[in-house]
Amino acid sequence: MGVLTLSISSLAVAGCAQKWWVNWADKSAYKAVGTAEKGALGEKRDFSIAYNPFTESKGGQIVLDGKTVYLGQAKPRQLSVDDCLLIAFRNSRNLQTHKEQLYVDALGVASSRRSWDYPLLAGSIDGVATETRVGEGDTTEAGALGIGPTLTQRLMTGGVVAAAASINLATDFLGTKGTPITSLLDLNVTQPLLRGAWNGVAYEPQYRLERNLLINVFSYARFRQTFAASIVQQYYSVLQRRDQAENETSNIDRLGNTVAITRVLVEGGQVSRIQLDQAEQNLLNAQVRYQQLRQSYQDSLDAFKLTLGLPVLTNVELEYPGALEALAKSGTPPVGLKEDDAIAVALAARPDVATHRAAYRDAQRDVTLAADNFLPQLDVNVDLSATGTEPRKFQKIQWQRRTLVNTMTLQYDIDQVPNRDVYRVAIIAMDQSQRSLAEFEDQVRVQVRAAYRSLLQSKRSYDLQVRSVEIATRRRKLAALQQREGQASARDVLEAEDALRNAQDGLTSALVGYTTTRLNFLASLGLLSVDAKGQIHERKEPFRFDLLRKRYGYLGD
């Protein structure tokens, strides 16, 4: 029982220690993210990687902010687009992965920053115990313990200041006389005078890490917008498939009436049997299409559940036809930007533009770093050390017997071919990066122009499809009426039915296409904001990376 109690206590202590390390890492990473948010976004936001999805509870139900969503075969629950956004921002595995990646980046920056802000405490505690037995003779035991903390401070000039202390204990386990303790204090300063000494060469890796974190924070904020837009796009894409199936259902009902009327006309000898066969064949084709559309809708709904992070068995439906009716009432609102203005906004608001401009600056900087390698390595080193009073008065340092060593080292390789090659390759890489940036910015312009044209085309398509549905509805009614009066054939009615179905599908497609194209367009330009619950709000002014440009001028035009 005593052993069991010790084991449980040990596990508890170990668990507390692990939790402490996790909390410390969280504190460091969140502080780094908060600092980066202020630098990139102008404010600190509530960032956390805590994953708290809406999960299944007992009884096969999920409670969603007071709304119960059922699993299995229970009554399905309709979800609005706002409900789906709320779920996605709580449950989405993809969004969670992006959060965690930002956390990992921030943790890396916080850790690498330590030796620049304040002296970094390091070192180790080492111990060993040995037992020696020779034949059947005596057994000797010995032990040693060493403690060696160090403090290291890095300097912007490329220098390093290191302070170290060591305490060493040796024992034969026979008493204090056989246990000497020694100590040593050491202060070492190294400063390069030529290669690696100036121009921020030593700080360059840390500089890039911190700048990239700011860009990543801005990118994550923009990703939240594009992610919300993608949820809305997939939501209406599922509804579009549902609408196609419903349109096919209505078409089947109308075709059934056409078959019935044609059958009466055939039996009365007014039309050929061929017209009845044609009507029945169209009806069968419609029923096949319905089964295919229904399966497509169900498959897309299951895929949407995965996107939201809901169990596949969750019995939900999307808000139909209410969501599409509300969309139709809103019509096709404009974006409020001209094409040239949209291009200018994209070049000042898209995170990938900042990333490519930063890469070009780094390529230029790599040329400077490569040129620095042509300089001789000329370092000054100062080392001051003092020992403790032996054998057991280690705490009394013998400053009168201190040792001071001043060293200057010079090293220059006669063979500079490797440095020559690195320098030349860096110049080529810089030229390539410049071309790559120019090409990328042209690609951005092309993408914005294409998206803008697509937006205009979607609006025109919607206006045309509204007119097409009106004509197709009138044509179908007239064809059905004329068939009853013997003035139109079954083919005329069937063609009118097919035209009406295609027009209805086209209207929904154009409406969804314009809405989602517009939303994605606004998201790419920073004209959306997303709150903590994932709800989308349109901005009057785009959110550019102006704060980043103020800090890093080369991110501008």
XYZ file of C-alpha atoms in Angstrom:
557
model
C 0.000 0.000 0.000
C 2.886 2.316 0.846
C 4.473 1.724 -2.557
C 1.160 2.371 -4.302
C 0.696 5.628 -2.405
C 4.198 6.748 -3.370
C 3.553 5.921 -7.004
C 0.306 7.872 -7.090
C 1.968 10.835 -5.366
C 4.858 10.728 -7.816
C 2.476 10.712 -10.750
C 0.565 13.640 -9.286
C 3.761 15.649 -8.830
C 4.890 14.787 -12.365
C 1.480 15.792 -13.739
C 1.605 19.142 -11.948
C 5.108 19.767 -13.286
C 4.020 19.003 -16.848
C 1.032 21.319 -16.506
C 3.353 24.040 -15.225
C 5.576 23.714 -18.301
C 2.536 23.868 -20.592
C 1.217 26.975 -18.828
C 4.635 28.617 -19.089
C 4.793 27.879 -22.812
C 1.263 29.271 -23.259
C 2.178 32.440 -21.397
C 5.239 33.000 -23.585
C 3.449 32.249 -26.865
C 0.342 34.303 -26.081
C 2.485 37.253 -25.041
C 4.367 37.039 -28.346
C 1.091 36.821 -30.286
C -0.358 39.776 -28.377
C 2.698 41.892 -29.107
C 2.553 40.914 -32.770
C -1.186 41.691 -32.923
C -0.561 45.202 -31.647
C 2.160 45.651 -34.233
C 0.220 44.207 -37.173
C -3.431 44.886 -36.319
C -3.228 47.829 -33.930
C -4.893 45.958 -31.080
C -4.486 42.867 -28.979
C -7.173 40.268 -29.689
C -8.448 37.318 -27.740
C -6.242 34.614 -29.250
C -6.266 31.113 -27.803
C -5.649 27.600 -29.098
C -8.024 26.062 -26.560
C -10.197 23.698 -28.620
C -13.738 23.718 -27.258
C -16.017 22.313 -29.969
C -19.726 21.659 -29.679
C -19.588 17.978 -28.754
C -22.054 15.170 -28.497
C -23.792 14.901 -25.149
C -25.746 12.006 -23.661
C -28.921 11.081 -25.471
C -27.562 11.731 -28.948
C -27.927 15.495 -28.854
C -25.669 18.486 -29.351
C -26.680 21.726 -27.663
C -25.766 24.720 -29.793
C -26.251 27.941 -27.798
C -29.640 26.781 -26.604
C -30.577 25.116 -29.893
C -30.674 21.307 -29.762
C -29.212 19.446 -32.738
C -30.079 15.755 -32.905
C -28.028 12.786 -34.053
C -29.225 9.594 -35.680
C -32.813 9.255 -36.814
C -34.408 11.965 -34.699
C -36.108 15.001 -36.183
C -33.610 17.059 -38.205
C -32.754 20.548 -37.103
C -32.474 23.395 -39.601
C -29.304 25.451 -39.426
C -29.053 29.010 -40.681
C -25.881 30.369 -42.232
C -25.157 32.207 -38.965
C -25.539 28.928 -37.053
C -23.041 27.274 -39.370
C -20.551 30.095 -38.959
C -20.843 29.808 -35.195
C -20.258 26.063 -35.345
C -17.356 26.372 -37.775
C -15.486 28.867 -35.609
C -15.855 26.527 -32.635
C -15.485 23.131 -34.274
C -13.455 23.472 -37.472
C -10.337 21.331 -37.429
C -8.835 23.370 -40.254
C -9.202 26.636 -38.341
C -7.780 24.994 -35.229
C -4.725 23.852 -37.189
C -4.099 27.428 -38.368
C -4.367 28.682 -34.787
C -1.904 26.091 -33.571
C 0.570 26.904 -36.329
C 0.490 30.572 -35.341
C 1.023 29.503 -31.729
C 4.042 27.387 -32.723
C 5.540 30.303 -34.661
C 5.021 32.642 -31.712
C 6.538 30.160 -29.266
C 9.627 29.864 -31.445
C 10.025 33.643 -31.594
C 9.574 33.973 -27.822
C 12.212 31.318 -27.156
C 14.776 32.741 -29.584
C 14.204 36.232 -28.209
C 15.322 35.371 -24.670
C 19.086 35.826 -25.044
C 18.572 39.240 -26.679
C 16.305 40.777 -24.047
C 18.076 39.554 -20.916
C 20.824 37.132 -19.901
C 19.803 33.581 -20.687
C 20.148 31.155 -17.792
C 21.384 27.724 -18.837
C 23.758 25.041 -17.596
C 23.255 21.649 -16.036
C 23.425 19.531 -12.908
C 25.465 16.338 -13.384
C 25.982 13.534 -10.941
C 27.477 10.043 -10.885
C 27.880 7.338 -8.250
C 30.109 4.281 -8.712
C 30.838 1.076 -6.842
C 34.074 -0.838 -7.499
C 34.629 -4.469 -6.404
C 37.813 -6.425 -7.164
C 37.484 -10.203 -6.847
C 36.387 -11.149 -3.361
C 38.149 -8.145 -1.846
C 36.965 -4.819 -0.549
C 34.360 -2.662 -2.202
C 35.004 1.025 -2.792
C 32.375 3.640 -3.482
C 32.721 7.084 -4.968
C 30.443 9.857 -6.124
C 30.616 13.201 -7.874
C 28.195 16.086 -8.345
C 28.608 19.116 -10.560
C 26.440 22.227 -10.816
C 27.226 24.637 -13.624
C 24.781 27.541 -14.224
C 25.605 30.032 -17.007
C 24.229 33.421 -18.040
C 24.562 34.451 -21.683
C 23.749 37.850 -23.177
C 23.921 38.423 -26.932
C 24.819 41.872 -28.243
C 23.603 43.649 -31.347
C 27.230 44.174 -32.343
C 27.710 40.419 -32.666
C 29.377 40.043 -29.291
C 28.510 37.587 -26.546
C 28.841 38.077 -22.782
C 28.854 34.859 -20.759
C 29.063 34.417 -16.995
C 29.500 30.905 -15.634
C 29.809 29.330 -12.224
C 30.613 25.745 -11.339
C 30.537 23.837 -8.084
C 32.017 20.351 -8.040
C 31.739 17.831 -5.244
C 33.598 14.514 -4.973
C 33.034 12.001 -2.165
C 34.063 8.527 -1.068
C 30.995 8.300 1.195
C 33.264 7.970 4.255
C 32.684 11.362 5.794
C 33.316 15.077 5.267
C 37.079 14.689 5.107
C 36.724 12.630 1.998
C 34.320 15.102 0.378
C 36.125 18.096 -1.181
C 34.071 20.864 -2.816
C 35.557 23.206 -5.383
C 34.143 26.179 -7.242
C 34.970 28.408 -10.190
C 33.568 31.707 -11.453
C 34.214 32.781 -15.022
C 33.276 35.884 -17.039
C 33.894 35.806 -20.771
C 33.334 38.574 -23.324
C 33.800 37.990 -27.050
C 33.413 40.781 -29.604
C 34.092 40.525 -33.339
C 35.662 43.625 -34.855
C 35.277 42.899 -38.567
C 33.316 39.928 -39.888
C 29.873 39.687 -38.252
C 30.432 42.776 -36.136
C 28.141 45.466 -37.545
C 25.144 46.156 -39.828
C 22.910 43.975 -37.678
C 24.445 40.803 -39.080
C 24.132 38.911 -35.805
C 20.537 40.007 -35.232
C 19.327 39.268 -38.761
C 17.825 35.794 -38.072
C 15.883 37.131 -35.077
C 14.775 40.163 -37.080
C 13.267 37.929 -39.754
C 11.550 35.695 -37.221
C 9.855 38.635 -35.507
C 8.840 40.318 -38.761
C 7.448 37.062 -40.148
C 5.414 36.583 -36.979
C 3.774 39.969 -37.524
C 2.996 39.041 -41.118
C 1.654 35.664 -39.964
C -0.634 37.384 -37.452
C -1.966 39.603 -40.229
C -2.355 36.549 -42.476
C -4.271 34.679 -39.783
C -6.655 37.620 -39.358
C -7.246 37.603 -43.117
C -7.603 33.804 -43.097
C -10.491 34.148 -40.640
C -12.253 36.305 -43.215
C -11.615 33.995 -46.157
C -12.517 31.010 -43.981
C -15.862 32.571 -43.069
C -16.466 33.348 -46.745
C -15.692 29.725 -47.661
C -18.229 28.488 -45.082
C -20.891 30.738 -46.585
C -19.927 29.574 -50.080
C -20.210 25.907 -49.148
C -23.469 26.535 -47.299
C -25.119 28.016 -50.378
C -23.517 25.392 -52.608
C -25.310 22.698 -50.603
C -28.548 24.680 -50.806
C -28.092 24.990 -54.561
C -28.012 21.200 -54.877
C -31.079 20.967 -52.680
C -32.818 23.538 -54.870
C -31.963 21.572 -58.017
C -33.529 18.483 -56.468
C -36.643 20.455 -55.511
C -36.859 21.936 -59.007
C -36.653 18.425 -60.388
C -39.460 17.354 -58.054
C -41.666 20.126 -59.397
C -40.651 19.150 -62.908
C -41.651 15.542 -62.229
C -45.088 16.693 -61.036
C -45.565 18.783 -64.155
C -44.350 15.957 -66.390
C -46.825 13.637 -64.677
C -49.636 15.977 -65.618
C -48.316 16.179 -69.172
C -48.231 12.370 -69.406
C -51.810 12.150 -68.118
C -53.079 14.735 -70.581
C -51.173 13.143 -73.463
C -52.570 9.709 -72.562
C -56.134 11.081 -72.741
C -55.389 12.637 -76.113
C -53.886 9.367 -77.400
C -56.882 7.361 -76.218
C -59.158 9.881 -78.004
C -57.155 9.420 -81.190
C -56.156 13.056 -81.299
C -52.368 12.539 -81.166
C -49.904 9.812 -81.970
C -48.771 7.189 -79.465
C -45.239 8.477 -80.080
C -46.037 11.646 -78.140
C -47.094 9.595 -75.094
C -43.918 7.518 -75.257
C -41.874 10.666 -75.472
C -43.663 12.188 -72.454
C -43.210 9.001 -70.397
C -39.549 8.781 -71.337
C -38.982 12.386 -70.237
C -40.698 11.565 -66.952
C -38.441 8.565 -66.376
C -35.362 10.632 -67.196
C -36.486 13.262 -64.695
C -36.928 10.618 -61.998
C -33.393 9.340 -62.649
C -32.020 12.859 -62.475
C -33.853 13.415 -59.195
C -32.225 10.360 -57.612
C -28.811 11.564 -58.747
C -29.446 15.112 -57.507
C -30.735 13.830 -54.181
C -27.611 11.750 -53.668
C -25.417 14.685 -54.681
C -27.202 16.874 -52.125
C -26.797 14.316 -49.350
C -23.117 13.798 -50.176
C -22.469 17.556 -50.177
C -24.324 17.916 -46.869
C -22.150 15.215 -45.274
C -19.019 16.929 -46.609
C -20.261 20.218 -45.158
C -20.699 18.572 -41.758
C -17.046 17.556 -41.863
C -16.061 21.103 -42.778
C -18.018 22.376 -39.770
C -16.463 19.751 -37.529
C -19.798 18.069 -36.754
C -20.252 14.287 -36.507
C -21.471 12.888 -39.833
C -24.467 11.326 -38.066
C -25.684 14.724 -36.927
C -29.213 15.033 -38.263
C -29.290 18.573 -39.638
C -30.663 20.334 -42.653
C -29.855 23.749 -44.004
C -32.422 26.515 -44.024
C -34.389 25.847 -47.200
C -35.989 27.636 -48.942
C -35.745 30.500 -46.458
C -32.017 31.171 -46.909
C -32.282 31.362 -50.710
C -35.418 33.519 -50.501
C -33.593 35.947 -48.194
C -30.684 35.956 -50.611
C -33.014 36.773 -53.509
C -34.509 39.698 -51.563
C -31.048 41.178 -51.005
C -30.447 41.006 -54.757
C -27.000 41.848 -56.129
C -25.504 44.689 -54.060
C -22.433 46.348 -55.610
C -18.934 46.173 -54.132
C -18.396 49.924 -54.226
C -14.991 49.731 -55.903
C -13.772 50.316 -59.409
C -11.360 47.850 -60.978
C -8.279 50.059 -60.631
C -9.152 50.856 -57.030
C -9.579 47.148 -56.276
C -6.120 46.401 -57.683
C -4.561 49.145 -55.554
C -6.296 47.809 -52.458
C -5.165 44.256 -53.181
C -1.515 45.333 -53.439
C -1.801 47.093 -50.072
C -4.011 44.616 -48.217
C -3.225 41.044 -49.245
C -0.872 39.238 -46.837
C 0.825 37.286 -49.618
C 1.912 40.586 -51.180
C 3.670 41.512 -47.926
C 5.237 38.047 -47.799
C 6.690 38.326 -51.305
C 8.012 41.833 -50.688
C 9.651 40.653 -47.486
C 11.245 37.772 -49.395
C 12.753 40.226 -51.900
C 14.164 42.349 -49.090
C 15.679 39.214 -47.522
C 17.280 38.286 -50.830
C 18.845 41.739 -51.003
C 20.002 41.390 -47.426
C 21.548 37.990 -48.172
C 23.896 39.714 -50.624
C 25.108 41.992 -47.829
C 25.565 39.029 -45.500
C 27.483 37.125 -48.142
C 29.759 40.135 -48.741
C 30.479 40.277 -45.014
C 32.129 36.870 -45.266
C 34.959 38.399 -47.312
C 36.135 40.280 -44.217
C 38.725 38.709 -41.919
C 37.560 37.173 -38.679
C 39.087 39.517 -36.067
C 37.774 38.858 -32.535
C 38.649 40.230 -29.125
C 38.139 37.925 -26.146
C 38.391 38.828 -22.453
C 38.191 36.034 -19.876
C 38.196 36.616 -16.120
C 38.095 33.649 -13.745
C 38.562 32.966 -10.034
C 38.390 29.786 -7.944
C 36.938 29.048 -4.558
C 39.025 28.230 -1.478
C 39.822 24.522 -1.433
C 38.924 21.992 -0.294
C 35.516 22.809 1.199
C 35.247 26.598 1.383
C 33.925 26.892 -2.123
C 31.820 29.955 -1.268
C 34.928 32.048 -0.589
C 36.226 33.125 -3.973
C 39.942 33.790 -4.213
C 39.778 37.126 -6.045
C 43.426 37.814 -5.181
C 44.328 34.822 -7.355
C 42.038 35.726 -10.227
C 43.113 35.067 -13.777
C 42.613 37.593 -16.585
C 43.270 36.540 -20.157
C 42.975 38.972 -23.091
C 43.055 37.438 -26.523
C 42.833 38.782 -30.044
C 42.449 36.290 -32.838
C 42.752 36.822 -36.562
C 41.631 34.313 -39.132
C 41.410 34.843 -42.863
C 41.122 32.103 -45.441
C 43.441 32.521 -48.388
C 41.063 30.514 -50.553
C 38.052 32.807 -51.027
C 36.458 30.735 -53.789
C 33.715 29.341 -51.493
C 32.824 32.878 -50.361
C 32.976 34.056 -53.958
C 30.486 31.373 -55.000
C 28.105 32.131 -52.129
C 28.202 35.846 -52.941
C 27.554 35.328 -56.648
C 24.717 32.896 -55.985
C 23.199 35.409 -53.542
C 23.225 38.068 -56.287
C 21.502 35.686 -58.687
C 18.947 34.768 -56.018
C 18.266 38.474 -55.458
C 17.662 39.022 -59.174
C 15.369 36.002 -59.269
C 13.470 37.272 -56.257
C 13.017 40.653 -57.901
C 11.585 39.028 -61.020
C 9.434 36.743 -58.909
C 8.008 39.720 -57.015
C 7.238 41.593 -60.212
C 5.561 38.525 -61.694
C 3.591 37.884 -58.516
C 2.280 41.447 -58.367
C 1.228 41.135 -62.012
C -0.538 37.894 -61.087
C -2.367 39.746 -58.313
C -3.489 42.342 -60.824
C -4.668 39.601 -63.180
C -6.503 37.809 -60.374
C -8.274 40.974 -59.252
C -9.221 41.872 -62.823
C -10.556 38.357 -63.407
C -12.486 38.367 -60.117
C -13.915 41.794 -60.905
C -15.046 40.666 -64.362
C -16.483 37.504 -62.849
C -18.429 39.635 -60.420
C -19.855 41.775 -63.208
C -20.608 38.695 -65.292
C -22.395 37.062 -62.342
C -24.555 40.140 -61.880
C -25.476 40.245 -65.572
C -26.176 36.496 -65.520
C -28.504 36.911 -62.561
C -30.443 39.717 -64.234
C -30.758 37.614 -67.402
C -31.792 34.513 -65.459
C -34.584 36.437 -63.721
C -35.940 37.352 -67.142
C -35.385 33.791 -68.376
C -37.487 32.313 -65.549
C -40.293 34.748 -66.307
C -40.301 33.771 -69.994
C -39.956 30.046 -69.269
C -42.870 30.138 -66.790
C -45.106 31.921 -69.276
C -44.020 29.579 -72.082
C -44.779 26.480 -70.004
C -48.268 27.701 -69.078
C -49.068 28.606 -72.695
C -47.776 25.262 -74.016
C -49.838 23.305 -71.481
C -52.950 25.321 -72.329
C -52.446 24.894 -76.070
C -51.890 21.145 -75.652
C -55.308 20.801 -74.025
C -56.806 22.704 -76.960
C -54.938 20.587 -79.502
C -52.796 23.474 -80.687
C -49.467 22.189 -79.320
C -47.793 18.811 -79.308
C -46.388 16.959 -76.316
C -42.905 17.830 -77.591
C -43.720 21.555 -77.254
C -44.838 21.043 -73.667
C -41.846 18.870 -72.797
C -39.421 21.391 -74.227
C -41.137 24.135 -72.242
C -40.885 22.031 -69.061
C -37.191 21.416 -69.653
C -36.592 25.112 -70.345
C -38.346 26.093 -67.102
C -36.283 23.643 -65.035
C -33.040 24.857 -66.596
C -34.032 28.499 -66.044
C -34.846 27.862 -62.375
C -31.540 26.054 -61.829
C -29.717 28.823 -63.661
C -31.352 31.523 -61.528
C -30.249 29.883 -58.272
C -26.780 29.255 -59.691
C -26.414 32.900 -60.756
C -27.674 34.184 -57.408
C -25.355 31.935 -55.377
C -22.504 32.604 -57.785
C -22.757 36.370 -57.421
C -23.162 36.238 -53.644
C -20.188 33.956 -53.035
C -17.989 35.632 -55.676
C -18.682 39.001 -54.104
C -18.008 37.704 -50.586
C -14.706 36.105 -51.578
C -13.745 39.263 -53.444
C -14.400 41.419 -50.377
C -12.531 38.984 -48.120
C -9.447 39.058 -50.345
C -9.390 42.865 -50.184
C -9.803 43.123 -46.419
C -13.320 44.528 -46.719
C -14.797 42.083 -44.213
C -14.469 41.699 -40.470
C -15.340 38.578 -38.503
C -16.327 38.696 -34.838
C -15.593 36.109 -32.132
C -18.634 34.029 -33.141
C -17.700 33.984 -36.808
C -20.366 36.461 -37.913
C -19.415 38.457 -41.015
C -19.601 42.249 -41.184
C -18.726 44.332 -44.206
C -16.218 47.148 -43.758
C -16.538 50.564 -45.335
C -12.776 50.858 -45.669
C -10.378 47.989 -46.468
C -8.007 46.785 -43.751
C -4.547 47.239 -45.247
C -1.211 46.244 -43.771
C -0.422 49.907 -43.101
C 1.035 49.216 -39.653
C 3.415 46.689 -41.156
C 4.441 49.170 -43.831
C 5.227 51.797 -41.183
C 7.459 49.360 -39.348
C 8.982 47.800 -42.474
C 9.051 50.388 -45.238
C 10.012 47.879 -47.928
C 6.542 46.282 -47.648
C 5.145 49.331 -49.437
C 5.043 49.894 -53.162
